[in-house]
């Protein structure tokens, strides 16, 4: 792909703005030689103002979403997108969140511009486990793990029972919940169904991929090995 188009697709500016950047000599190769609009150099060779290019399309990243941020692109409050470089919201193909976390839920949020990968991850058929740590208002009663594992729990205003879910008790008011589907506010509604209330919800894992020690509000690109670990 020609450089002018590649840079515009990465959100560095409109084609006209990118053409201007090229004319100004701000785009070079790794050795500092100025590149031109029609050049098609190897991705890793290109520098903009001396900095390596953003990753090419096919990007998958993980963000440690803090509570209070929404997964929408145009909500009035704070947006998860605002934690990424501004350019990332202007990329083509579009960078989307892989499913959503509620505004008040924190933790592992995946984002990708690869539509096929996105659908593979969120498809109900994939049944990819998603692991949450919940802090609860009331001590657990003791029967919750059985109710969640039963495959018969029907949430309010729904008709089909939930798939069996795993519950590991961490303390009287903390538990780790493993879901294999993603219904609206599912974790919060499940605890409401057993007479409790979620005070804080934090996603620690999607598939085999753990949030690890990535600090809150930070993000990083996932490499091929980590992508594999998802499955
Ligand atoms: N379940 C919820 O209730 N909220 C989330 O954000 C994710 C799962």
mmCIF file with all atom_site columns, C-alpha atoms in Angstrom, residues 10-218:
data_model
loop_
_atom_site.group_PDB
_atom_site.id
_atom_site.type_symbol
_atom_site.label_atom_id
_atom_site.label_alt_id
_atom_site.label_comp_id
_atom_site.label_asym_id
_atom_site.label_entity_id
_atom_site.label_seq_id
_atom_site.pdbx_PDB_ins_code
_atom_site.Cartn_x
_atom_site.Cartn_y
_atom_site.Cartn_z
_atom_site.occupancy
_atom_site.B_iso_or_equiv
_atom_site.pdbx_formal_charge
_atom_site.auth_seq_id
_atom_site.auth_comp_id
_atom_site.auth_asym_id
_atom_site.auth_atom_id
_atom_site.pdbx_PDB_model_num
ATOM 1   C CA . UNK A 1 10  ? -3.598  4.816   10.690 1.00 0.00 ? 10  UNK A CA 1
ATOM 2   C CA . UNK A 1 11  ? -5.189  8.129   11.687 1.00 0.00 ? 11  UNK A CA 1
ATOM 3   C CA . UNK A 1 12  ? -2.110  10.341  11.228 1.00 0.00 ? 12  UNK A CA 1
ATOM 4   C CA . UNK A 1 13  ? -4.374  12.797  9.353  1.00 0.00 ? 13  UNK A CA 1
ATOM 5   C CA . UNK A 1 14  ? -6.496  13.176  6.236  1.00 0.00 ? 14  UNK A CA 1
ATOM 6   C CA . UNK A 1 15  ? -4.786  12.274  2.972  1.00 0.00 ? 15  UNK A CA 1
ATOM 7   C CA . UNK A 1 16  ? -4.159  15.964  2.405  1.00 0.00 ? 16  UNK A CA 1
ATOM 8   C CA . UNK A 1 17  ? -2.611  16.395  5.867  1.00 0.00 ? 17  UNK A CA 1
ATOM 9   C CA . UNK A 1 18  ? -0.502  13.278  5.430  1.00 0.00 ? 18  UNK A CA 1
ATOM 10  C CA . UNK A 1 19  ? 0.648   14.473  1.982  1.00 0.00 ? 19  UNK A CA 1
ATOM 11  C CA . UNK A 1 20  ? 1.769   17.688  3.692  1.00 0.00 ? 20  UNK A CA 1
ATOM 12  C CA . UNK A 1 21  ? 3.667   15.728  6.370  1.00 0.00 ? 21  UNK A CA 1
ATOM 13  C CA . UNK A 1 22  ? 5.456   13.847  3.602  1.00 0.00 ? 22  UNK A CA 1
ATOM 14  C CA . UNK A 1 23  ? 6.306   17.069  1.751  1.00 0.00 ? 23  UNK A CA 1
ATOM 15  C CA . UNK A 1 24  ? 7.687   18.499  4.986  1.00 0.00 ? 24  UNK A CA 1
ATOM 16  C CA . UNK A 1 25  ? 10.068  15.521  5.200  1.00 0.00 ? 25  UNK A CA 1
ATOM 17  C CA . UNK A 1 26  ? 8.608   14.318  8.510  1.00 0.00 ? 26  UNK A CA 1
ATOM 18  C CA . UNK A 1 27  ? 8.304   10.746  7.225  1.00 0.00 ? 27  UNK A CA 1
ATOM 19  C CA . UNK A 1 28  ? 11.594  8.908   6.839  1.00 0.00 ? 28  UNK A CA 1
ATOM 20  C CA . UNK A 1 29  ? 13.047  5.439   6.796  1.00 0.00 ? 29  UNK A CA 1
ATOM 21  C CA . UNK A 1 30  ? 14.990  4.016   9.720  1.00 0.00 ? 30  UNK A CA 1
ATOM 22  C CA . UNK A 1 31  ? 18.196  5.594   8.387  1.00 0.00 ? 31  UNK A CA 1
ATOM 23  C CA . UNK A 1 32  ? 16.589  9.057   8.252  1.00 0.00 ? 32  UNK A CA 1
ATOM 24  C CA . UNK A 1 33  ? 16.130  9.161   4.438  1.00 0.00 ? 33  UNK A CA 1
ATOM 25  C CA . UNK A 1 34  ? 12.992  11.120  3.517  1.00 0.00 ? 34  UNK A CA 1
ATOM 26  C CA . UNK A 1 35  ? 10.173  8.983   2.086  1.00 0.00 ? 35  UNK A CA 1
ATOM 27  C CA . UNK A 1 36  ? 7.618   10.044  -0.553 1.00 0.00 ? 36  UNK A CA 1
ATOM 28  C CA . UNK A 1 37  ? 3.848   9.593   -0.960 1.00 0.00 ? 37  UNK A CA 1
ATOM 29  C CA . UNK A 1 38  ? 4.143   6.833   -3.569 1.00 0.00 ? 38  UNK A CA 1
ATOM 30  C CA . UNK A 1 39  ? 6.777   4.823   -1.693 1.00 0.00 ? 39  UNK A CA 1
ATOM 31  C CA . UNK A 1 40  ? 5.659   1.488   -0.222 1.00 0.00 ? 40  UNK A CA 1
ATOM 32  C CA . UNK A 1 41  ? 8.406   0.664   2.276  1.00 0.00 ? 41  UNK A CA 1
ATOM 33  C CA . UNK A 1 42  ? 8.345   -2.173  4.815  1.00 0.00 ? 42  UNK A CA 1
ATOM 34  C CA . UNK A 1 43  ? 6.202   -1.156  7.806  1.00 0.00 ? 43  UNK A CA 1
ATOM 35  C CA . UNK A 1 44  ? 8.957   -1.523  10.391 1.00 0.00 ? 44  UNK A CA 1
ATOM 36  C CA . UNK A 1 45  ? 11.236  0.736   8.310  1.00 0.00 ? 45  UNK A CA 1
ATOM 37  C CA . UNK A 1 46  ? 8.988   3.827   8.503  1.00 0.00 ? 46  UNK A CA 1
ATOM 38  C CA . UNK A 1 47  ? 9.438   6.643   11.026 1.00 0.00 ? 47  UNK A CA 1
ATOM 39  C CA . UNK A 1 48  ? 7.106   9.629   11.548 1.00 0.00 ? 48  UNK A CA 1
ATOM 40  C CA . UNK A 1 49  ? 8.913   12.480  13.291 1.00 0.00 ? 49  UNK A CA 1
ATOM 41  C CA . UNK A 1 50  ? 11.531  9.857   14.155 1.00 0.00 ? 50  UNK A CA 1
ATOM 42  C CA . UNK A 1 51  ? 9.027   7.514   15.838 1.00 0.00 ? 51  UNK A CA 1
ATOM 43  C CA . UNK A 1 52  ? 8.159   3.999   14.593 1.00 0.00 ? 52  UNK A CA 1
ATOM 44  C CA . UNK A 1 53  ? 4.767   3.629   12.897 1.00 0.00 ? 53  UNK A CA 1
ATOM 45  C CA . UNK A 1 54  ? 1.725   2.445   14.837 1.00 0.00 ? 54  UNK A CA 1
ATOM 46  C CA . UNK A 1 55  ? 0.970   -1.270  14.363 1.00 0.00 ? 55  UNK A CA 1
ATOM 47  C CA . UNK A 1 56  ? -0.524  -2.293  11.002 1.00 0.00 ? 56  UNK A CA 1
ATOM 48  C CA . UNK A 1 57  ? -4.152  -3.455  10.617 1.00 0.00 ? 57  UNK A CA 1
ATOM 49  C CA . UNK A 1 58  ? -4.851  -6.746  12.365 1.00 0.00 ? 58  UNK A CA 1
ATOM 50  C CA . UNK A 1 59  ? -4.243  -5.150  15.739 1.00 0.00 ? 59  UNK A CA 1
ATOM 51  C CA . UNK A 1 60  ? -5.340  -6.796  18.998 1.00 0.00 ? 60  UNK A CA 1
ATOM 52  C CA . UNK A 1 61  ? -4.685  -4.994  22.260 1.00 0.00 ? 61  UNK A CA 1
ATOM 53  C CA . UNK A 1 62  ? -5.655  -5.316  25.890 1.00 0.00 ? 62  UNK A CA 1
ATOM 54  C CA . UNK A 1 63  ? -6.637  -2.340  28.003 1.00 0.00 ? 63  UNK A CA 1
ATOM 55  C CA . UNK A 1 64  ? -6.960  -2.302  31.787 1.00 0.00 ? 64  UNK A CA 1
ATOM 56  C CA . UNK A 1 65  ? -10.217 -0.375  31.896 1.00 0.00 ? 65  UNK A CA 1
ATOM 57  C CA . UNK A 1 66  ? -10.706 1.654   35.065 1.00 0.00 ? 66  UNK A CA 1
ATOM 58  C CA . UNK A 1 67  ? -14.199 1.940   36.552 1.00 0.00 ? 67  UNK A CA 1
ATOM 59  C CA . UNK A 1 68  ? -16.094 5.015   35.317 1.00 0.00 ? 68  UNK A CA 1
ATOM 60  C CA . UNK A 1 69  ? -15.135 4.657   31.623 1.00 0.00 ? 69  UNK A CA 1
ATOM 61  C CA . UNK A 1 70  ? -17.622 3.539   28.946 1.00 0.00 ? 70  UNK A CA 1
ATOM 62  C CA . UNK A 1 71  ? -16.893 1.311   25.969 1.00 0.00 ? 71  UNK A CA 1
ATOM 63  C CA . UNK A 1 72  ? -18.886 3.597   23.647 1.00 0.00 ? 72  UNK A CA 1
ATOM 64  C CA . UNK A 1 73  ? -17.219 5.812   21.023 1.00 0.00 ? 73  UNK A CA 1
ATOM 65  C CA . UNK A 1 74  ? -19.423 8.823   21.672 1.00 0.00 ? 74  UNK A CA 1
ATOM 66  C CA . UNK A 1 75  ? -20.765 8.877   25.206 1.00 0.00 ? 75  UNK A CA 1
ATOM 67  C CA . UNK A 1 76  ? -20.718 12.142  27.090 1.00 0.00 ? 76  UNK A CA 1
ATOM 68  C CA . UNK A 1 77  ? -18.681 10.718  29.974 1.00 0.00 ? 77  UNK A CA 1
ATOM 69  C CA . UNK A 1 78  ? -15.149 9.336   30.014 1.00 0.00 ? 78  UNK A CA 1
ATOM 70  C CA . UNK A 1 79  ? -14.422 6.884   27.194 1.00 0.00 ? 79  UNK A CA 1
ATOM 71  C CA . UNK A 1 80  ? -12.172 3.835   27.216 1.00 0.00 ? 80  UNK A CA 1
ATOM 72  C CA . UNK A 1 81  ? -10.897 5.100   23.816 1.00 0.00 ? 81  UNK A CA 1
ATOM 73  C CA . UNK A 1 82  ? -9.533  8.213   25.513 1.00 0.00 ? 82  UNK A CA 1
ATOM 74  C CA . UNK A 1 83  ? -6.913  6.006   27.226 1.00 0.00 ? 83  UNK A CA 1
ATOM 75  C CA . UNK A 1 84  ? -5.383  5.163   23.823 1.00 0.00 ? 84  UNK A CA 1
ATOM 76  C CA . UNK A 1 85  ? -3.480  7.520   21.503 1.00 0.00 ? 85  UNK A CA 1
ATOM 77  C CA . UNK A 1 86  ? -6.008  9.875   19.821 1.00 0.00 ? 86  UNK A CA 1
ATOM 78  C CA . UNK A 1 87  ? -4.974  8.487   16.418 1.00 0.00 ? 87  UNK A CA 1
ATOM 79  C CA . UNK A 1 88  ? -6.309  5.041   17.324 1.00 0.00 ? 88  UNK A CA 1
ATOM 80  C CA . UNK A 1 89  ? -9.914  6.310   17.222 1.00 0.00 ? 89  UNK A CA 1
ATOM 81  C CA . UNK A 1 90  ? -9.325  7.495   13.626 1.00 0.00 ? 90  UNK A CA 1
ATOM 82  C CA . UNK A 1 91  ? -7.937  4.232   12.255 1.00 0.00 ? 91  UNK A CA 1
ATOM 83  C CA . UNK A 1 92  ? -9.421  2.461   9.263  1.00 0.00 ? 92  UNK A CA 1
ATOM 84  C CA . UNK A 1 93  ? -10.418 -0.340  9.651  1.00 0.00 ? 93  UNK A CA 1
ATOM 85  C CA . UNK A 1 94  ? -12.031 0.823   12.870 1.00 0.00 ? 94  UNK A CA 1
ATOM 86  C CA . UNK A 1 95  ? -10.689 -0.284  16.228 1.00 0.00 ? 95  UNK A CA 1
ATOM 87  C CA . UNK A 1 96  ? -13.615 -1.724  18.228 1.00 0.00 ? 96  UNK A CA 1
ATOM 88  C CA . UNK A 1 97  ? -14.005 -3.048  21.726 1.00 0.00 ? 97  UNK A CA 1
ATOM 89  C CA . UNK A 1 98  ? -14.464 -6.827  21.812 1.00 0.00 ? 98  UNK A CA 1
ATOM 90  C CA . UNK A 1 99  ? -17.819 -6.930  23.558 1.00 0.00 ? 99  UNK A CA 1
ATOM 91  C CA . UNK A 1 100 ? -18.339 -4.437  26.351 1.00 0.00 ? 100 UNK A CA 1
ATOM 92  C CA . UNK A 1 101 ? -17.758 -3.922  30.015 1.00 0.00 ? 101 UNK A CA 1
ATOM 93  C CA . UNK A 1 102 ? -20.250 -1.821  31.997 1.00 0.00 ? 102 UNK A CA 1
ATOM 94  C CA . UNK A 1 103 ? -19.120 1.652   32.912 1.00 0.00 ? 103 UNK A CA 1
ATOM 95  C CA . UNK A 1 104 ? -18.529 0.606   36.508 1.00 0.00 ? 104 UNK A CA 1
ATOM 96  C CA . UNK A 1 105 ? -16.743 -2.648  35.633 1.00 0.00 ? 105 UNK A CA 1
ATOM 97  C CA . UNK A 1 106 ? -12.949 -2.561  35.541 1.00 0.00 ? 106 UNK A CA 1
ATOM 98  C CA . UNK A 1 107 ? -10.355 -4.899  34.116 1.00 0.00 ? 107 UNK A CA 1
ATOM 99  C CA . UNK A 1 108 ? -9.424  -6.694  30.926 1.00 0.00 ? 108 UNK A CA 1
ATOM 100 C CA . UNK A 1 109 ? -10.947 -5.172  27.802 1.00 0.00 ? 109 UNK A CA 1
ATOM 101 C CA . UNK A 1 110 ? -9.821  -6.407  24.383 1.00 0.00 ? 110 UNK A CA 1
ATOM 102 C CA . UNK A 1 111 ? -9.871  -4.130  21.339 1.00 0.00 ? 111 UNK A CA 1
ATOM 103 C CA . UNK A 1 112 ? -9.294  -5.093  17.725 1.00 0.00 ? 112 UNK A CA 1
ATOM 104 C CA . UNK A 1 113 ? -9.705  -3.872  14.148 1.00 0.00 ? 113 UNK A CA 1
ATOM 105 C CA . UNK A 1 114 ? -10.002 -7.461  12.897 1.00 0.00 ? 114 UNK A CA 1
ATOM 106 C CA . UNK A 1 115 ? -13.725 -8.114  12.374 1.00 0.00 ? 115 UNK A CA 1
ATOM 107 C CA . UNK A 1 116 ? -13.338 -11.877 11.987 1.00 0.00 ? 116 UNK A CA 1
ATOM 108 C CA . UNK A 1 117 ? -11.328 -12.168 15.179 1.00 0.00 ? 117 UNK A CA 1
ATOM 109 C CA . UNK A 1 118 ? -13.852 -9.998  17.030 1.00 0.00 ? 118 UNK A CA 1
ATOM 110 C CA . UNK A 1 119 ? -16.751 -12.202 15.971 1.00 0.00 ? 119 UNK A CA 1
ATOM 111 C CA . UNK A 1 120 ? -14.835 -15.349 16.777 1.00 0.00 ? 120 UNK A CA 1
ATOM 112 C CA . UNK A 1 121 ? -14.207 -14.094 20.339 1.00 0.00 ? 121 UNK A CA 1
ATOM 113 C CA . UNK A 1 122 ? -17.718 -12.841 21.078 1.00 0.00 ? 122 UNK A CA 1
ATOM 114 C CA . UNK A 1 123 ? -19.591 -15.589 19.211 1.00 0.00 ? 123 UNK A CA 1
ATOM 115 C CA . UNK A 1 124 ? -21.837 -17.549 21.607 1.00 0.00 ? 124 UNK A CA 1
ATOM 116 C CA . UNK A 1 125 ? -20.469 -20.672 19.859 1.00 0.00 ? 125 UNK A CA 1
ATOM 117 C CA . UNK A 1 126 ? -16.926 -19.979 21.074 1.00 0.00 ? 126 UNK A CA 1
ATOM 118 C CA . UNK A 1 127 ? -18.022 -20.175 24.747 1.00 0.00 ? 127 UNK A CA 1
ATOM 119 C CA . UNK A 1 128 ? -14.770 -18.478 25.651 1.00 0.00 ? 128 UNK A CA 1
ATOM 120 C CA . UNK A 1 129 ? -14.555 -18.270 29.470 1.00 0.00 ? 129 UNK A CA 1
ATOM 121 C CA . UNK A 1 130 ? -14.583 -14.769 30.967 1.00 0.00 ? 130 UNK A CA 1
ATOM 122 C CA . UNK A 1 131 ? -13.475 -14.548 34.576 1.00 0.00 ? 131 UNK A CA 1
ATOM 123 C CA . UNK A 1 132 ? -14.662 -11.800 36.928 1.00 0.00 ? 132 UNK A CA 1
ATOM 124 C CA . UNK A 1 133 ? -13.887 -10.971 40.529 1.00 0.00 ? 133 UNK A CA 1
ATOM 125 C CA . UNK A 1 134 ? -16.929 -9.600  42.312 1.00 0.00 ? 134 UNK A CA 1
ATOM 126 C CA . UNK A 1 135 ? -17.075 -7.719  45.601 1.00 0.00 ? 135 UNK A CA 1
ATOM 127 C CA . UNK A 1 136 ? -20.493 -8.190  47.158 1.00 0.00 ? 136 UNK A CA 1
ATOM 128 C CA . UNK A 1 137 ? -22.667 -6.162  49.500 1.00 0.00 ? 137 UNK A CA 1
ATOM 129 C CA . UNK A 1 138 ? -23.829 -9.239  51.465 1.00 0.00 ? 138 UNK A CA 1
ATOM 130 C CA . UNK A 1 139 ? -21.976 -12.361 52.628 1.00 0.00 ? 139 UNK A CA 1
ATOM 131 C CA . UNK A 1 140 ? -22.495 -15.327 50.302 1.00 0.00 ? 140 UNK A CA 1
ATOM 132 C CA . UNK A 1 141 ? -25.227 -17.708 51.482 1.00 0.00 ? 141 UNK A CA 1
ATOM 133 C CA . UNK A 1 142 ? -23.464 -20.890 50.390 1.00 0.00 ? 142 UNK A CA 1
ATOM 134 C CA . UNK A 1 143 ? -25.853 -22.138 47.708 1.00 0.00 ? 143 UNK A CA 1
ATOM 135 C CA . UNK A 1 144 ? -24.740 -19.735 44.940 1.00 0.00 ? 144 UNK A CA 1
ATOM 136 C CA . UNK A 1 145 ? -22.157 -22.021 43.319 1.00 0.00 ? 145 UNK A CA 1
ATOM 137 C CA . UNK A 1 146 ? -24.813 -24.737 42.928 1.00 0.00 ? 146 UNK A CA 1
ATOM 138 C CA . UNK A 1 147 ? -27.386 -22.320 41.501 1.00 0.00 ? 147 UNK A CA 1
ATOM 139 C CA . UNK A 1 148 ? -24.893 -20.855 39.001 1.00 0.00 ? 148 UNK A CA 1
ATOM 140 C CA . UNK A 1 149 ? -23.599 -24.284 37.932 1.00 0.00 ? 149 UNK A CA 1
ATOM 141 C CA . UNK A 1 150 ? -27.088 -25.726 37.450 1.00 0.00 ? 150 UNK A CA 1
ATOM 142 C CA . UNK A 1 151 ? -27.736 -24.476 33.922 1.00 0.00 ? 151 UNK A CA 1
ATOM 143 C CA . UNK A 1 152 ? -31.318 -23.746 34.990 1.00 0.00 ? 152 UNK A CA 1
ATOM 144 C CA . UNK A 1 153 ? -31.029 -20.176 36.333 1.00 0.00 ? 153 UNK A CA 1
ATOM 145 C CA . UNK A 1 154 ? -33.282 -17.840 34.360 1.00 0.00 ? 154 UNK A CA 1
ATOM 146 C CA . UNK A 1 155 ? -32.596 -14.118 34.791 1.00 0.00 ? 155 UNK A CA 1
ATOM 147 C CA . UNK A 1 156 ? -35.435 -11.673 35.287 1.00 0.00 ? 156 UNK A CA 1
ATOM 148 C CA . UNK A 1 157 ? -37.227 -10.782 32.018 1.00 0.00 ? 157 UNK A CA 1
ATOM 149 C CA . UNK A 1 158 ? -35.438 -13.587 30.139 1.00 0.00 ? 158 UNK A CA 1
ATOM 150 C CA . UNK A 1 159 ? -36.756 -16.927 28.890 1.00 0.00 ? 159 UNK A CA 1
ATOM 151 C CA . UNK A 1 160 ? -33.696 -19.092 28.273 1.00 0.00 ? 160 UNK A CA 1
ATOM 152 C CA . UNK A 1 161 ? -31.657 -20.385 31.215 1.00 0.00 ? 161 UNK A CA 1
ATOM 153 C CA . UNK A 1 162 ? -28.046 -19.340 31.600 1.00 0.00 ? 162 UNK A CA 1
ATOM 154 C CA . UNK A 1 163 ? -25.269 -21.723 30.670 1.00 0.00 ? 163 UNK A CA 1
ATOM 155 C CA . UNK A 1 164 ? -23.623 -23.289 33.717 1.00 0.00 ? 164 UNK A CA 1
ATOM 156 C CA . UNK A 1 165 ? -21.189 -20.811 35.309 1.00 0.00 ? 165 UNK A CA 1
ATOM 157 C CA . UNK A 1 166 ? -18.382 -21.392 37.805 1.00 0.00 ? 166 UNK A CA 1
ATOM 158 C CA . UNK A 1 167 ? -18.150 -19.727 41.211 1.00 0.00 ? 167 UNK A CA 1
ATOM 159 C CA . UNK A 1 168 ? -15.120 -19.813 43.465 1.00 0.00 ? 168 UNK A CA 1
ATOM 160 C CA . UNK A 1 169 ? -15.550 -18.230 46.883 1.00 0.00 ? 169 UNK A CA 1
ATOM 161 C CA . UNK A 1 170 ? -12.575 -16.034 47.826 1.00 0.00 ? 170 UNK A CA 1
ATOM 162 C CA . UNK A 1 171 ? -13.971 -14.647 51.096 1.00 0.00 ? 171 UNK A CA 1
ATOM 163 C CA . UNK A 1 172 ? -17.490 -14.194 52.550 1.00 0.00 ? 172 UNK A CA 1
ATOM 164 C CA . UNK A 1 173 ? -18.021 -11.152 50.303 1.00 0.00 ? 173 UNK A CA 1
ATOM 165 C CA . UNK A 1 174 ? -15.673 -11.841 47.367 1.00 0.00 ? 174 UNK A CA 1
ATOM 166 C CA . UNK A 1 175 ? -16.008 -14.424 44.621 1.00 0.00 ? 175 UNK A CA 1
ATOM 167 C CA . UNK A 1 176 ? -14.544 -15.356 41.256 1.00 0.00 ? 176 UNK A CA 1
ATOM 168 C CA . UNK A 1 177 ? -17.188 -15.977 38.599 1.00 0.00 ? 177 UNK A CA 1
ATOM 169 C CA . UNK A 1 178 ? -16.509 -17.728 35.273 1.00 0.00 ? 178 UNK A CA 1
ATOM 170 C CA . UNK A 1 179 ? -19.025 -17.080 32.488 1.00 0.00 ? 179 UNK A CA 1
ATOM 171 C CA . UNK A 1 180 ? -19.193 -18.714 29.056 1.00 0.00 ? 180 UNK A CA 1
ATOM 172 C CA . UNK A 1 181 ? -21.605 -16.243 27.485 1.00 0.00 ? 181 UNK A CA 1
ATOM 173 C CA . UNK A 1 182 ? -22.145 -12.506 27.676 1.00 0.00 ? 182 UNK A CA 1
ATOM 174 C CA . UNK A 1 183 ? -25.678 -11.412 28.435 1.00 0.00 ? 183 UNK A CA 1
ATOM 175 C CA . UNK A 1 184 ? -26.549 -7.861  29.400 1.00 0.00 ? 184 UNK A CA 1
ATOM 176 C CA . UNK A 1 185 ? -25.176 -7.030  32.906 1.00 0.00 ? 185 UNK A CA 1
ATOM 177 C CA . UNK A 1 186 ? -24.924 -10.773 33.386 1.00 0.00 ? 186 UNK A CA 1
ATOM 178 C CA . UNK A 1 187 ? -22.702 -10.978 36.464 1.00 0.00 ? 187 UNK A CA 1
ATOM 179 C CA . UNK A 1 188 ? -24.606 -8.267  38.332 1.00 0.00 ? 188 UNK A CA 1
ATOM 180 C CA . UNK A 1 189 ? -27.975 -9.828  37.474 1.00 0.00 ? 189 UNK A CA 1
ATOM 181 C CA . UNK A 1 190 ? -26.805 -13.294 38.532 1.00 0.00 ? 190 UNK A CA 1
ATOM 182 C CA . UNK A 1 191 ? -25.832 -12.067 41.989 1.00 0.00 ? 191 UNK A CA 1
ATOM 183 C CA . UNK A 1 192 ? -29.114 -10.103 42.199 1.00 0.00 ? 192 UNK A CA 1
ATOM 184 C CA . UNK A 1 193 ? -30.919 -13.390 41.424 1.00 0.00 ? 193 UNK A CA 1
ATOM 185 C CA . UNK A 1 194 ? -29.392 -14.931 44.568 1.00 0.00 ? 194 UNK A CA 1
ATOM 186 C CA . UNK A 1 195 ? -30.305 -11.954 46.761 1.00 0.00 ? 195 UNK A CA 1
ATOM 187 C CA . UNK A 1 196 ? -26.995 -10.125 46.630 1.00 0.00 ? 196 UNK A CA 1
ATOM 188 C CA . UNK A 1 197 ? -25.640 -6.922  45.113 1.00 0.00 ? 197 UNK A CA 1
ATOM 189 C CA . UNK A 1 198 ? -22.339 -6.370  43.298 1.00 0.00 ? 198 UNK A CA 1
ATOM 190 C CA . UNK A 1 199 ? -20.361 -3.459  44.733 1.00 0.00 ? 199 UNK A CA 1
ATOM 191 C CA . UNK A 1 200 ? -17.391 -3.847  42.389 1.00 0.00 ? 200 UNK A CA 1
ATOM 192 C CA . UNK A 1 201 ? -16.752 -6.033  39.351 1.00 0.00 ? 201 UNK A CA 1
ATOM 193 C CA . UNK A 1 202 ? -13.347 -6.627  37.787 1.00 0.00 ? 202 UNK A CA 1
ATOM 194 C CA . UNK A 1 203 ? -12.549 -8.837  34.782 1.00 0.00 ? 203 UNK A CA 1
ATOM 195 C CA . UNK A 1 204 ? -9.284  -10.691 35.223 1.00 0.00 ? 204 UNK A CA 1
ATOM 196 C CA . UNK A 1 205 ? -9.293  -13.101 32.294 1.00 0.00 ? 205 UNK A CA 1
ATOM 197 C CA . UNK A 1 206 ? -10.698 -13.754 28.803 1.00 0.00 ? 206 UNK A CA 1
ATOM 198 C CA . UNK A 1 207 ? -10.026 -17.253 27.461 1.00 0.00 ? 207 UNK A CA 1
ATOM 199 C CA . UNK A 1 208 ? -6.501  -18.172 28.544 1.00 0.00 ? 208 UNK A CA 1
ATOM 200 C CA . UNK A 1 209 ? -5.422  -14.526 28.565 1.00 0.00 ? 209 UNK A CA 1
ATOM 201 C CA . UNK A 1 210 ? -4.981  -12.893 31.977 1.00 0.00 ? 210 UNK A CA 1
ATOM 202 C CA . UNK A 1 211 ? -4.827  -9.165  32.739 1.00 0.00 ? 211 UNK A CA 1
ATOM 203 C CA . UNK A 1 212 ? -1.736  -9.852  34.847 1.00 0.00 ? 212 UNK A CA 1
ATOM 204 C CA . UNK A 1 213 ? 0.013   -6.830  36.301 1.00 0.00 ? 213 UNK A CA 1
ATOM 205 C CA . UNK A 1 214 ? -0.950  -4.327  33.580 1.00 0.00 ? 214 UNK A CA 1
ATOM 206 C CA . UNK A 1 215 ? -1.628  -1.129  35.574 1.00 0.00 ? 215 UNK A CA 1
ATOM 207 C CA . UNK A 1 216 ? -5.092  0.435   35.542 1.00 0.00 ? 216 UNK A CA 1
ATOM 208 C CA . UNK A 1 217 ? -5.598  2.775   32.579 1.00 0.00 ? 217 UNK A CA 1
ATOM 209 C CA . UNK A 1 218 ? -2.730  1.250   30.584 1.00 0.00 ? 218 UNK A CA 1
#
